[in-house]
Short mmCIF file of C-alpha atoms and ligand atoms in Angstrom, two decimals:
data_model
loop_
_atom_site.label_atom_id
_atom_site.label_comp_id
_atom_site.label_asym_id
_atom_site.label_seq_id
_atom_site.Cartn_x
_atom_site.Cartn_y
_atom_site.Cartn_z
CA MET M 2 0.00 0.00 0.00
CA THR M 3 1.10 3.59 -0.37
CA ALA M 4 2.05 5.81 2.56
CA GLU M 5 -1.17 7.78 2.04
CA GLU M 6 -3.30 4.64 2.24
CA LEU M 7 -1.50 3.53 5.36
CA ALA M 8 -1.87 6.95 6.96
CA GLY M 9 -5.56 6.92 6.09
CA ARG M 10 -6.08 3.55 7.75
CA LEU M 11 -4.13 4.45 10.84
CA MET M 12 -5.89 7.78 11.21
CA ALA M 13 -9.25 6.02 10.98
CA LYS M 14 -8.24 4.10 14.08
CA ASP M 15 -6.32 6.77 15.96
CA ARG M 16 -6.67 10.47 15.27
CA ARG M 17 -3.31 11.27 16.80
CA VAL M 18 -1.43 9.66 13.92
CA SER M 19 -0.14 12.19 11.43
CA THR M 20 0.94 11.57 7.86
CA ALA M 21 4.42 12.82 8.80
CA SER M 22 4.80 10.22 11.51
CA VAL M 23 3.67 7.52 9.10
CA TYR M 24 6.34 8.58 6.62
CA ARG M 25 8.92 8.58 9.38
CA ALA M 26 7.90 5.09 10.49
CA LEU M 27 8.01 3.84 6.90
CA ALA M 28 11.50 5.27 6.44
CA VAL M 29 12.72 3.52 9.57
CA LEU M 30 11.12 0.20 8.61
CA THR M 31 12.63 0.48 5.14
CA GLU M 32 16.08 1.11 6.64
CA LEU M 33 15.67 -1.93 8.83
CA GLY M 34 14.88 -3.97 5.75
CA LEU M 35 11.36 -4.83 6.92
CA LEU M 36 9.72 -2.86 4.17
CA HIS M 37 10.44 -2.79 0.52
CA LYS M 38 10.02 0.42 -1.42
CA VAL M 39 8.57 0.08 -4.90
CA SER M 40 8.58 3.11 -7.14
CA LEU M 41 5.41 3.39 -9.21
CA GLY M 42 6.65 6.39 -11.15
CA GLU M 43 5.28 9.93 -11.06
CA GLY M 44 6.72 10.25 -7.58
CA ARG M 45 4.39 7.62 -6.15
CA THR M 46 5.87 4.98 -3.93
CA ARG M 47 4.36 1.77 -2.68
CA PHE M 48 5.54 -0.10 0.38
CA GLU M 49 5.54 -3.84 0.74
CA LEU M 50 6.24 -5.95 3.76
CA VAL M 51 9.34 -8.05 3.33
CA SER M 52 8.28 -11.53 4.37
CA ALA M 53 9.91 -13.10 7.39
CA GLY M 54 11.45 -15.83 5.26
CA GLY M 55 13.46 -13.20 3.42
CA GLU M 56 11.76 -14.04 0.15
CA HIS M 57 13.35 -12.08 -2.63
CA HIS M 58 11.56 -10.94 -5.72
CA HIS M 59 11.34 -8.20 -8.29
CA HIS M 60 8.46 -6.21 -9.59
CA LEU M 61 6.62 -5.49 -12.77
CA VAL M 62 4.53 -2.34 -12.58
CA CYS M 63 1.77 -1.31 -14.95
CA ASP M 64 2.16 2.44 -15.45
CA ARG M 65 -1.49 2.77 -16.43
CA CYS M 66 -3.37 1.08 -13.60
CA GLY M 67 -0.58 0.60 -11.07
CA ARG M 68 -1.02 -3.17 -10.92
CA THR M 69 2.13 -4.75 -9.53
CA VAL M 70 3.19 -8.34 -9.96
CA THR M 71 6.28 -9.98 -8.56
CA PHE M 72 8.71 -12.30 -10.28
CA GLU M 73 11.93 -14.11 -9.61
CA ASP M 74 14.64 -14.85 -12.09
CA ASP M 75 17.80 -16.81 -11.39
CA ASP M 76 19.59 -15.44 -14.45
CA LEU M 77 18.90 -11.92 -13.28
CA GLU M 78 20.26 -12.75 -9.82
CA GLY M 79 23.39 -14.21 -11.41
CA ALA M 80 23.85 -11.15 -13.62
CA ILE M 81 23.58 -8.82 -10.64
CA ARG M 82 26.01 -10.95 -8.64
CA LYS M 83 28.53 -10.79 -11.50
CA LEU M 84 28.00 -7.07 -11.86
CA SER M 85 28.60 -6.55 -8.14
CA GLU M 86 31.98 -8.26 -8.44
CA ARG M 87 33.11 -5.57 -10.88
CA MET M 88 31.84 -2.72 -8.74
CA PRO M 89 33.84 -0.98 -6.02
CA TYR M 90 30.96 -1.62 -3.66
CA GLU M 91 29.83 -4.49 -1.58
CA ILE M 92 26.31 -4.96 -2.80
CA ASP M 93 24.02 -5.98 0.04
CA ALA M 94 20.70 -5.61 -1.64
CA HIS M 95 19.13 -4.67 -4.91
CA GLU M 96 15.71 -4.04 -6.28
CA VAL M 97 14.53 -4.30 -9.82
CA THR M 98 11.29 -2.77 -11.02
CA LEU M 99 10.23 -3.10 -14.62
CA HIS M 100 7.69 -0.61 -15.92
CA GLY M 101 5.23 -1.24 -18.69
CA THR M 102 1.61 -1.92 -19.49
CA CYS M 103 -0.24 -4.93 -18.08
CA SER M 104 -2.18 -7.28 -20.34
CA ALA M 105 -5.54 -5.91 -19.18
CA CYS M 106 -4.55 -2.34 -20.01
CA SER M 107 -2.94 -3.18 -23.34
CA ALA M 108 -5.92 -5.35 -24.36
CA GLY M 109 -8.67 -3.00 -23.23
CA GLY M 110 -7.13 0.19 -24.46
CA VAL M 111 -9.58 2.03 -22.21
CA SER M 112 -7.81 3.67 -19.32
CA ALA M 113 -9.37 2.81 -15.97
ZN1 ZN J 5 -2.66 -2.02 -16.10
ZN1 ZN J 6 17.06 -10.04 -7.07
#
């Protein structure tokens, strides 16, 4: 869900929660690696819980309707690992988000 959606839900339960404090909490959780930030483009960001099992996946985002699907790809993981060996950084984490148009949007042609 987006930070706005989360803030909306929390504020429905407790009026003392401000949007700013939700953003701060999200930033902390993201730093701790408990949340995963997914850029939807146009400055919108979605947050996902990282599952306890440390499941790793990447995202495909439809730029028209915002639908997000996850995928895994061993070749992609291997390519990133190889790349990280050439880089003067120790790569701890990575995220890959592919943008495009989902099948529903490309088939319908009518923007929702
Ligand atoms: Zn779509
Ligand atoms: Zn990966």
